[in-house]
Tab-separated table of C-alpha atoms and ligand atoms in Angstrom:
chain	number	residue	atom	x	y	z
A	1420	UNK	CA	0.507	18.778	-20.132
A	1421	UNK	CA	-2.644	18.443	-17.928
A	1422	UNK	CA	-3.683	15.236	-17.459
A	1423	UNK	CA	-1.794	11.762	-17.626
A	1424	UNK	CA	-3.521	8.424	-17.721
A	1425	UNK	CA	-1.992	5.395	-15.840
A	1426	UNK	CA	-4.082	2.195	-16.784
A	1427	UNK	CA	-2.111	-0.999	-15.525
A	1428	UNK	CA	-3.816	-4.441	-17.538
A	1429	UNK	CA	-3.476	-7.744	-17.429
A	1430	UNK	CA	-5.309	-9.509	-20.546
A	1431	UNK	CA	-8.036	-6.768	-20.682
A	1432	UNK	CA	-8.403	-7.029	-24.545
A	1433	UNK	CA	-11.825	-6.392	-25.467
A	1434	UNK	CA	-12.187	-3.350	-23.145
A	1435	UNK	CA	-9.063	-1.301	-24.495
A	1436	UNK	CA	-10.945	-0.290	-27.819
A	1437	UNK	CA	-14.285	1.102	-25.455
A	1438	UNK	CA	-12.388	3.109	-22.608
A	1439	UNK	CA	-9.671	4.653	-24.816
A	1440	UNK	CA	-12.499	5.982	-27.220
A	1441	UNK	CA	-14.445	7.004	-24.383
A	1442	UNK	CA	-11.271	8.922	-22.584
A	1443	UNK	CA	-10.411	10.593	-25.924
A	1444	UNK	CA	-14.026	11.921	-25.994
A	1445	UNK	CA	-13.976	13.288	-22.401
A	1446	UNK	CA	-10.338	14.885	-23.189
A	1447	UNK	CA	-11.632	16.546	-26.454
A	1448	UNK	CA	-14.941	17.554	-24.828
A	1449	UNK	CA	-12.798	19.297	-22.265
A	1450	UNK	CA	-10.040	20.423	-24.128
A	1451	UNK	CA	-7.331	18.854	-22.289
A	1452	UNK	CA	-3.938	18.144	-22.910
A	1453	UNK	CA	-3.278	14.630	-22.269
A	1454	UNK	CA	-1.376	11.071	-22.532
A	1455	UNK	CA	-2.715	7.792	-22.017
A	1456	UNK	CA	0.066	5.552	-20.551
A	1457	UNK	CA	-0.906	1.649	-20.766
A	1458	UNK	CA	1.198	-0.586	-18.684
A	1459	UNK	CA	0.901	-4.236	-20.262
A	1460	UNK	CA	1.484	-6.405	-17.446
A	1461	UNK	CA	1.919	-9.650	-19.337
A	1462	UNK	CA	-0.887	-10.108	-20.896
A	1463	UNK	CA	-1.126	-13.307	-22.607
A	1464	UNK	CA	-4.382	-12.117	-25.053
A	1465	UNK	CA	-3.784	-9.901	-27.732
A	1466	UNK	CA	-3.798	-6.346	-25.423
A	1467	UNK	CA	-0.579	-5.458	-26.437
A	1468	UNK	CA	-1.436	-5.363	-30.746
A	1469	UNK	CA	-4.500	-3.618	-29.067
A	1470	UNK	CA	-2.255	-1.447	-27.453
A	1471	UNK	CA	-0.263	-0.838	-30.491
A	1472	UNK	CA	-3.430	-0.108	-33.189
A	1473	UNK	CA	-4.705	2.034	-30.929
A	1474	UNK	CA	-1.397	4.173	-30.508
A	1475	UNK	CA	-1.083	4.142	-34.716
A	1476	UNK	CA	-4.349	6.540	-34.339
A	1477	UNK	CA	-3.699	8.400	-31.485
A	1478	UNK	CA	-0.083	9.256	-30.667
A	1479	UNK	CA	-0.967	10.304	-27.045
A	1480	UNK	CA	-1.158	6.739	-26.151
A	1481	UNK	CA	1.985	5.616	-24.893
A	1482	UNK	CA	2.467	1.765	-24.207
A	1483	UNK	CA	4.824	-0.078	-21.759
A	1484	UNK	CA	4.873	-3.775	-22.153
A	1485	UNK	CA	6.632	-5.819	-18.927
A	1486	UNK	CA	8.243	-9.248	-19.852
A	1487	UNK	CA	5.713	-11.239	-17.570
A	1488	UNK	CA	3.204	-10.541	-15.333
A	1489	UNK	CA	4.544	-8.453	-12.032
A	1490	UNK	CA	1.445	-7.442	-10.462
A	1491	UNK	CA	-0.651	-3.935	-10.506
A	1492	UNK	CA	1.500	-2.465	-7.871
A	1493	UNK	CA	4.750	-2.730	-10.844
A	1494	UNK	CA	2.978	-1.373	-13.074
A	1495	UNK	CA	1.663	0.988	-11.392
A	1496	UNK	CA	5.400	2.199	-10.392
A	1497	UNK	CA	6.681	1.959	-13.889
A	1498	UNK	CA	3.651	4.508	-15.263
A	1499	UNK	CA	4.725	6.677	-12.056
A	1500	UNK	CA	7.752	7.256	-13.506
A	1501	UNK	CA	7.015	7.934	-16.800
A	1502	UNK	CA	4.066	10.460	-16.160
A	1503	UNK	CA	4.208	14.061	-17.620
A	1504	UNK	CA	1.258	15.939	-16.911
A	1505	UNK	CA	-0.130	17.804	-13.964
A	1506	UNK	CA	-2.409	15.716	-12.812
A	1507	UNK	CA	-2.115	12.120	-12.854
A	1508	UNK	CA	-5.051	9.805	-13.011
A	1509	UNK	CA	-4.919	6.013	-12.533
A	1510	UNK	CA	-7.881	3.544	-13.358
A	1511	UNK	CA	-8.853	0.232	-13.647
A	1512	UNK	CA	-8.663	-1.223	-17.585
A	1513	UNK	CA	-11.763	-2.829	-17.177
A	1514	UNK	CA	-13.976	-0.583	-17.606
A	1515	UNK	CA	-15.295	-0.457	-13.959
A	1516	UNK	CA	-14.246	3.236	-13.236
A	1517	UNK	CA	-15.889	5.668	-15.283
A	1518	UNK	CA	-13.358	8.297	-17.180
A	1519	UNK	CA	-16.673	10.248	-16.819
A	1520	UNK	CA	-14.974	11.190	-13.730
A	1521	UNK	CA	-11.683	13.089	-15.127
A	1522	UNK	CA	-12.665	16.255	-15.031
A	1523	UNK	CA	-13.595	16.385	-11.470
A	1524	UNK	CA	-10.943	14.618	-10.435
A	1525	UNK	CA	-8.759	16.852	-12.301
A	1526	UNK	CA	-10.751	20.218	-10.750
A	1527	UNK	CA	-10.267	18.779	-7.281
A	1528	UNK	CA	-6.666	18.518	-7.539
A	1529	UNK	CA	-5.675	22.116	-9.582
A	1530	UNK	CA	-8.222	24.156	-7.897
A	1531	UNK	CA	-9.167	22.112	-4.372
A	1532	UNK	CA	-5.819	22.011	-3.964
A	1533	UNK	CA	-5.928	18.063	-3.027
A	1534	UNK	CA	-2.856	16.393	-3.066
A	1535	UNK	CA	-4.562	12.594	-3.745
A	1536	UNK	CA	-7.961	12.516	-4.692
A	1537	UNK	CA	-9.312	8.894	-4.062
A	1538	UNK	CA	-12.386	7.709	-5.774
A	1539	UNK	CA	-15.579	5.960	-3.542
A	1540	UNK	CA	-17.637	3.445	-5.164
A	1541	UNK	CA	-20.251	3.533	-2.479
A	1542	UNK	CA	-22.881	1.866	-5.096
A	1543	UNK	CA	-20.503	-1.235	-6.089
A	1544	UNK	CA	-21.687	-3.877	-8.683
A	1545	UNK	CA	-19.104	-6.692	-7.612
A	1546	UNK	CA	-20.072	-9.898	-6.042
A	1547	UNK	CA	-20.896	-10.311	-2.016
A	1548	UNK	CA	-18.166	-12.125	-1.414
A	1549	UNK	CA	-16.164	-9.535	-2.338
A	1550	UNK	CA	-18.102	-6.331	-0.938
A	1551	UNK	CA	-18.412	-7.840	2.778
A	1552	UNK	CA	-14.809	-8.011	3.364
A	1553	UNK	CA	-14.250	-4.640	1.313
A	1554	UNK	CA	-16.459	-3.226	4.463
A	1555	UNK	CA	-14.055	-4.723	6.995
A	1556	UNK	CA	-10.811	-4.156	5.707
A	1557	UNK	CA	-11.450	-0.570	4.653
A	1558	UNK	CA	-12.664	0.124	8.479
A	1559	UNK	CA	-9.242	-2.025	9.262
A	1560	UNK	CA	-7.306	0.299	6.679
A	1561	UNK	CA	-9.168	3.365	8.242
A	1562	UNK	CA	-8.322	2.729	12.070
A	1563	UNK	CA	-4.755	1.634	11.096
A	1564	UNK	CA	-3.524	4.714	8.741
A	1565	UNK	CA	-5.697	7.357	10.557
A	1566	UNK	CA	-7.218	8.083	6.789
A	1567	UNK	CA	-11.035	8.700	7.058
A	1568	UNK	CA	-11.214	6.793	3.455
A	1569	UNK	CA	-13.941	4.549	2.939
A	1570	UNK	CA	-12.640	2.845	-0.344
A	1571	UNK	CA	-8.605	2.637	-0.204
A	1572	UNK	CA	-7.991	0.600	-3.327
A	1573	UNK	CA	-10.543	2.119	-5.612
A	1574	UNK	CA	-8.305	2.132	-9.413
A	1575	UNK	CA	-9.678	5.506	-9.714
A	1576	UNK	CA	-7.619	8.362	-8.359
A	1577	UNK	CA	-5.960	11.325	-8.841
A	1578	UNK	CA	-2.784	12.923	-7.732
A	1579	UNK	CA	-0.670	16.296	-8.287
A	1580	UNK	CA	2.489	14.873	-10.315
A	1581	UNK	CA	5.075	15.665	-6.886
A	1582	UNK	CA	3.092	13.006	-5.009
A	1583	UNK	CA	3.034	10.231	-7.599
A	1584	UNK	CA	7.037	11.122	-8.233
A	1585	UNK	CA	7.831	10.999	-4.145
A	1586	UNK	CA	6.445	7.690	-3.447
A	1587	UNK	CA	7.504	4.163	-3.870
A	1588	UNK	CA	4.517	1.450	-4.734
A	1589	UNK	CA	5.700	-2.018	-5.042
A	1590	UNK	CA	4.355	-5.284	-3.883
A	1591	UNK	CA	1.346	-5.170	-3.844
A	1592	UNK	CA	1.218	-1.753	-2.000
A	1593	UNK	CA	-1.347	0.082	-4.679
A	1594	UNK	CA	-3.924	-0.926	-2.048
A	1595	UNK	CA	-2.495	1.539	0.463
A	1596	UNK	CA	-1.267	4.263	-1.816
A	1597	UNK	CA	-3.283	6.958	0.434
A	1598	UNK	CA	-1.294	5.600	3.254
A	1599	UNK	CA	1.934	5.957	1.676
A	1600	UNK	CA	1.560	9.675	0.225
A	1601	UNK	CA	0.240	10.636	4.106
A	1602	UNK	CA	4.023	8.918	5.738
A	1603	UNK	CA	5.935	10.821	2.573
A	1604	UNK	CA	4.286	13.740	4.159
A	1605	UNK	CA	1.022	14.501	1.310
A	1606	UNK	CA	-1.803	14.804	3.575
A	1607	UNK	CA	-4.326	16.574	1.858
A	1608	UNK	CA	-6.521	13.484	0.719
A	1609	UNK	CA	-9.483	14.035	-0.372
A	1610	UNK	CA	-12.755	11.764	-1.858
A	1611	UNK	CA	-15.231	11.362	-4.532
A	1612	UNK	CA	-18.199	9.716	-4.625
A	1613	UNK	CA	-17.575	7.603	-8.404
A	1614	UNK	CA	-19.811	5.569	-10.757
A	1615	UNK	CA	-18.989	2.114	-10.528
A	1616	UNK	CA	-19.551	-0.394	-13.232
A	1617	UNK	CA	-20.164	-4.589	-13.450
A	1618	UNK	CA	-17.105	-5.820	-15.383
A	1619	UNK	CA	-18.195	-5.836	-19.153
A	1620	UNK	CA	-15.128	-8.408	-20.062
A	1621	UNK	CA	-13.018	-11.005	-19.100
A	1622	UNK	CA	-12.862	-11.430	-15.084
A	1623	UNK	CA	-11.027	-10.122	-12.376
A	1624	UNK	CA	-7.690	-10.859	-11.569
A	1625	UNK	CA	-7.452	-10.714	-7.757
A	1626	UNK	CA	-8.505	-14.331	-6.131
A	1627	UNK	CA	-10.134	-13.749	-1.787
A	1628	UNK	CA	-6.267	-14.096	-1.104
A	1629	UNK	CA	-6.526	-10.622	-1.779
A	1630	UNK	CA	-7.806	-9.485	2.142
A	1631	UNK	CA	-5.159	-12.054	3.863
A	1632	UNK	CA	-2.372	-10.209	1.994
A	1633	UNK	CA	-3.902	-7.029	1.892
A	1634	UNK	CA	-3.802	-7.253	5.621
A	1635	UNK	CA	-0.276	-8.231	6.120
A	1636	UNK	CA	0.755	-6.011	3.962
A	1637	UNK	CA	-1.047	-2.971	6.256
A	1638	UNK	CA	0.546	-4.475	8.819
A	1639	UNK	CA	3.781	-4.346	7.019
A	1640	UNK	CA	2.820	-0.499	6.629
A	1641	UNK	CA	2.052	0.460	9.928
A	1642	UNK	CA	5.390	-1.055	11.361
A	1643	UNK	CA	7.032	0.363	8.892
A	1644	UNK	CA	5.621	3.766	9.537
A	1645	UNK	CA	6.553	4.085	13.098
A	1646	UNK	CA	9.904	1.844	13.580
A	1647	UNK	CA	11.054	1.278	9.577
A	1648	UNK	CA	14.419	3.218	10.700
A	1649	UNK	CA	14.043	2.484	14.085
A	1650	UNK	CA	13.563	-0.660	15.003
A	1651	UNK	CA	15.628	-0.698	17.841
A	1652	UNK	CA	12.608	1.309	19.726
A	1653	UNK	CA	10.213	-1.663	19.540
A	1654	UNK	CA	12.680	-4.685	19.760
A	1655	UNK	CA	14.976	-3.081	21.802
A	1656	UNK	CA	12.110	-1.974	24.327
A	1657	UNK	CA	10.167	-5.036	24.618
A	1658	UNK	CA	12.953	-6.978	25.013
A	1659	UNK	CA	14.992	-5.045	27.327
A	1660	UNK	CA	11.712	-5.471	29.688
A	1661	UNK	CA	11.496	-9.257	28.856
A	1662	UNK	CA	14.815	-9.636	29.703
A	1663	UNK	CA	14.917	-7.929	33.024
A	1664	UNK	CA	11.618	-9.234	34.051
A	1665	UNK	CA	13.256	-12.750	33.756
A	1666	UNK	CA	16.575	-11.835	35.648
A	1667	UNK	CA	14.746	-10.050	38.503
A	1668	UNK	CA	12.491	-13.569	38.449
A	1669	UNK	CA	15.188	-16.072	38.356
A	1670	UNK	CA	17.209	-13.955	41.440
A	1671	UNK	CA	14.000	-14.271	43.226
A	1672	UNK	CA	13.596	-17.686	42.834
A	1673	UNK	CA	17.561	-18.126	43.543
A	1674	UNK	CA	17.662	-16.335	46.874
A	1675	UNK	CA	14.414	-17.768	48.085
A	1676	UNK	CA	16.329	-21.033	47.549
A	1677	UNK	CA	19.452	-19.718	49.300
A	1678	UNK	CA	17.360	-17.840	52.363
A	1679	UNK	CA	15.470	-21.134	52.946
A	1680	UNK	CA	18.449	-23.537	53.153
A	1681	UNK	CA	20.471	-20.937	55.381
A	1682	UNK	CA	17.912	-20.773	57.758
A	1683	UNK	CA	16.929	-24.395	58.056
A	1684	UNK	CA	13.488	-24.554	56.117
A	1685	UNK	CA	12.505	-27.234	53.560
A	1686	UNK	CA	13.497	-25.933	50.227
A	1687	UNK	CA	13.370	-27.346	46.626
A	1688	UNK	CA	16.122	-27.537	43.991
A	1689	UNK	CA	15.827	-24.572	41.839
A	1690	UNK	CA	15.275	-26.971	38.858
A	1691	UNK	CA	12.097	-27.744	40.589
A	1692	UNK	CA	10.342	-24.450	40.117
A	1693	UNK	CA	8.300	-23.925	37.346
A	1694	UNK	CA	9.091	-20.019	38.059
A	1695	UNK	CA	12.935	-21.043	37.059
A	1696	UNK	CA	11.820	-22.083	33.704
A	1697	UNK	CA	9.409	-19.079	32.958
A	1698	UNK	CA	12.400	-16.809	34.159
A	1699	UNK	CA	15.099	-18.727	31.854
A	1700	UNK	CA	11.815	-18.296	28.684
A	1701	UNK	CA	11.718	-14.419	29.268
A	1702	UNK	CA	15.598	-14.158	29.554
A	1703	UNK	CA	16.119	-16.298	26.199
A	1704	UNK	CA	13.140	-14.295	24.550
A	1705	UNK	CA	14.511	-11.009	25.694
A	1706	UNK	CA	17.915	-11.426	24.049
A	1707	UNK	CA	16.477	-12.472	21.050
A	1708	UNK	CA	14.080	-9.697	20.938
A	1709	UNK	CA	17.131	-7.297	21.600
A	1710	UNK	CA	18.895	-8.660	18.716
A	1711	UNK	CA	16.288	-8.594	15.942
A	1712	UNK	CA	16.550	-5.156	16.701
A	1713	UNK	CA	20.018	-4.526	16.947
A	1714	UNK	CA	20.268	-6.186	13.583
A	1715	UNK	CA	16.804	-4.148	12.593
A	1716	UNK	CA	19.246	-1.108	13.746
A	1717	UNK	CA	22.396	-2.549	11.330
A	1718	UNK	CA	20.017	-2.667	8.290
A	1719	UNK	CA	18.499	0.855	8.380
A	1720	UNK	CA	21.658	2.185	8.971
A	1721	UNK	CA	22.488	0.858	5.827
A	1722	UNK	CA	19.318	1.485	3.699
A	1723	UNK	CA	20.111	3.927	0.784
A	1724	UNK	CA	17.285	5.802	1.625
A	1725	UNK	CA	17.786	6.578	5.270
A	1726	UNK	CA	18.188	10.178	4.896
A	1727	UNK	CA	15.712	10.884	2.478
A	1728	UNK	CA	13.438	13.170	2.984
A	1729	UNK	CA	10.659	15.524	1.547
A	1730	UNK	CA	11.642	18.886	1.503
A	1731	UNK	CA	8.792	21.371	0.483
A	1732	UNK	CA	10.268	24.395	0.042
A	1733	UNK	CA	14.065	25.660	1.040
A	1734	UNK	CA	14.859	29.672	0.746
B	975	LIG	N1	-4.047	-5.845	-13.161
B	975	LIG	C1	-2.710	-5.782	-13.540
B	975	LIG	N2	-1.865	-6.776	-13.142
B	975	LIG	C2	-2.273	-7.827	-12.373
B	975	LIG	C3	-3.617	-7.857	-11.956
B	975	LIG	C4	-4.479	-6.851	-12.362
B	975	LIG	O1	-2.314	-4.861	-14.251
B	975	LIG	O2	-1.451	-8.693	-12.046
B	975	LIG	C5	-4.987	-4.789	-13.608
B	975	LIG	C6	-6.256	-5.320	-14.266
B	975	LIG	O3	-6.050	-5.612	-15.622
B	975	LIG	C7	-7.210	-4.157	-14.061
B	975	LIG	C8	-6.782	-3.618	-12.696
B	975	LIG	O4	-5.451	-4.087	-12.463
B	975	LIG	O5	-7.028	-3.155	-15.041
B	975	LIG	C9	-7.714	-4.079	-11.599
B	975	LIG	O6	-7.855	-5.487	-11.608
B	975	LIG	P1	-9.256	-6.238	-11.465
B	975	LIG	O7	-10.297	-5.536	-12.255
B	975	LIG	O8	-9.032	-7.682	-11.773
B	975	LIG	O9	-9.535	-6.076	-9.909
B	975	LIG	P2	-10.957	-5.893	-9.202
B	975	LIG	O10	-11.750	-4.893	-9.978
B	975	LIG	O11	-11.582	-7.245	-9.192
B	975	LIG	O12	-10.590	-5.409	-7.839
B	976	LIG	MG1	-12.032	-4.573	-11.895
C-alpha cells in the first residue's frame, strides 16, 4: 500500500463528508493505493455515523472510535499503530491542511528520501492571538531541539512507515513529533511550504493553554533527551557541588571560630553567622539534589525500555 491517512477528530462533523471526497479524488487522480484511518476521539456530534456512511461507500476508510476524548496525541498513537502503507500522512480533520498536498508529500518521502516531511503554513489564516505566540514558541522549539523547523505542530506531515512505528507520541507530544523521530535517531527532516485554510466548521479545540503546556512539555523533552536514563549526571552533579560547596563553607566558618577563640580575638557563636546558615541551605539542598537522582537512577534502571534501541541495519 502507498499511502495511509491518519486524521485524529474531535466533533468535526460537517467537514468529514468535504475532505474524504476531496482525498479520494487526489488518490484516484494519482492512482494511489491508499487507506484513510479516522481516529474518533470522542466526539460527542454525530462524526462517528459520519464515519460509518462514509466507510459503507468506500471500504478504504477505516474508523477507530476511543471511549472519550484522550487528546490528539492518543489518537494520533492509536492510527500509528494501525498504519499499512508506505508513507504515512497525518492531517488536521478540519479542513485546514489541504490533501492537495499528498502527492508531494508522498514524492518527498519515496524519492527525497526524507524520513519526516513536516508541512509550513507560512501564509496562516488563524487568529493573532494565536499566530504571535506560534512565532515564539516555534523559535523556542527551534533553539531547544536543534530542528531548523519553522512550524513544529503543523497536522500536515509525512513520514516513511519505520519512523511512525519507532516512536512513542502520547500526552500531548504530537507538537514535538520532529523532535522525537530526531532522539529515536530519524534525522532526515525535511519541509514544505503548505496551503493553509480558515476553519470552514465548528472551532478549534486547543484553548491559549496550549503554549504554557506546549512549553513544559519541550522542556519535558529536552531533559528527557539528554538525562531520561541518566539522571544521575544532572542531579548527581549539581548536587555533589552544592553539597561540597556548603561543607567546605561551614568548615570555614567553624575554624575561623576555633582560630579566633584560641588565639584570644573576639569571636561570635557560629549560630551567629549568616554564612552558617547559607552553608547548612547548600548542604540540605545538595543531598536532596543527590537523591532525586539516585532515585532518577532506580527508575531508569527499571524502565522496560532501557535497552531499546534503533538498530538500522545488522549483517
Ligand atoms: N483533535 C482531536 N482531539 C482533541 C483535540 C483535537 O482529535 O482532543 C483534532 C481536531 O479534531 C482536529 C485536529 O486535532 O482534527 C487539530 O485540532 P484543531 O483544528 O482544533 O487545532 P488548531 O487548528 O486550532 O491548532
Ligand atoms: Mg485546525
Amino acid at each position: 500500500m502507498d499511502i495511509s491517512l491518519v486524521i485524529p477528530l474531535f466533533n468535526e462533523a460537517e467537514s468529514l463528508p468535504e475532505l474524504t471526497a476531496w482525498i479520494e479524488q487526489v488518490m484516484k487522480a494519482h492512482n494511489y493505493s491508499y487507506e484513510i484511518l479516522f481516529i474518533n476521539d470522542g466526539s460527542t456530534d454525530g462524526s462517528w455515523q459520519v464515519i460509518e456512511s462514509l466507510q459503507k461507500k468506500n471500504p478504504q476508510i477505516k474508523g477507530v472510535k476511543f471511549r472519550r476524548n484522550y487528546g490528539k496525541s492518543p489518537a494520533l498513537y492509536t492510527g500509528f499503530q494501525r498504519v499499512q502503507g508506505d508513507v504515512v500522512i497525518t492531517m488536521d480533520a478540519d479542513l485546514q491542511d489541504s490533501p492537495d498536498e499528498i502527492p508531494e508529500l508522498y514524492r518527498m518521502i519515496t524519492e527525497e528520501g526524507y524520513d519526516l516531511v513536516s508541512g509550513w503554513k507560512k501564509k496562516r489564516y488563524d487568529p493573532l492571538s494565536k499566530t504571535i505566540p506560534t512565532k515564539i514558541y516555534n523559535a523556542t522549539a527551534r533553539k531547544v531541539s536543534g530542528i531548523y523547523l519553522h512550524d513544529f505542530n503543523c497536522g500536515l506531515k509525512a513520514y516513511r512507515n519505520e519512523v511512525v512505528k519507532n516512536i512513542e507520541v502520547y500526552g500531548d507530544m504530537h507538537r514535538y513529533i520532529p523532535y522525537l523521530a530526531k532522539n529515536a535517531g530519524y534525522t532526515k527532516i525535511g519541509e514544505k511550504v503548505v496551503r493553509h485554510q480558515a476553519r470552514k466548521y465548528g472551532k478549534t479545540k486547543f484553548g491559549l493553554d496550549r503554549f504554557i503546556n506546549g512549553y513544559l512539555d519541550l522542556m519535558t523533552l529536552w531533559f528527557f533527551s539528554r538525562f531520561g536514563v541518566k539522571p544521575m549526571h544532572f542531579f548527581g552533579l549539581l548536587g555533589s557541588f552544592m553539597f561540597a560547596l556548603g561543607f567546605i563553607a561551614v568548615i570555614i566558618v567553624g575554624t575561623t571560630k576555633l582560630y579566633n577563640m584560641y588565639s584570644g580575638n573576639p569571636y561570635r557563636l557560629i549560630t551567629d553567622s549568616p554564612y552558617f546558615y547559607l552553608s547548612l541551605t547548600a548542604m540540605i539542598l545538595g543531598t536532596q539534589l543527590f537523591l532525586a537522582g539516585f532515585i532518577g537512577e532506580l527508575i531508569s534502571r527499571n524502565a522496560q525500555d532501557r535497552n531499546h534501541y534503533q538498530i538500522e541495519k545488522e549483517i
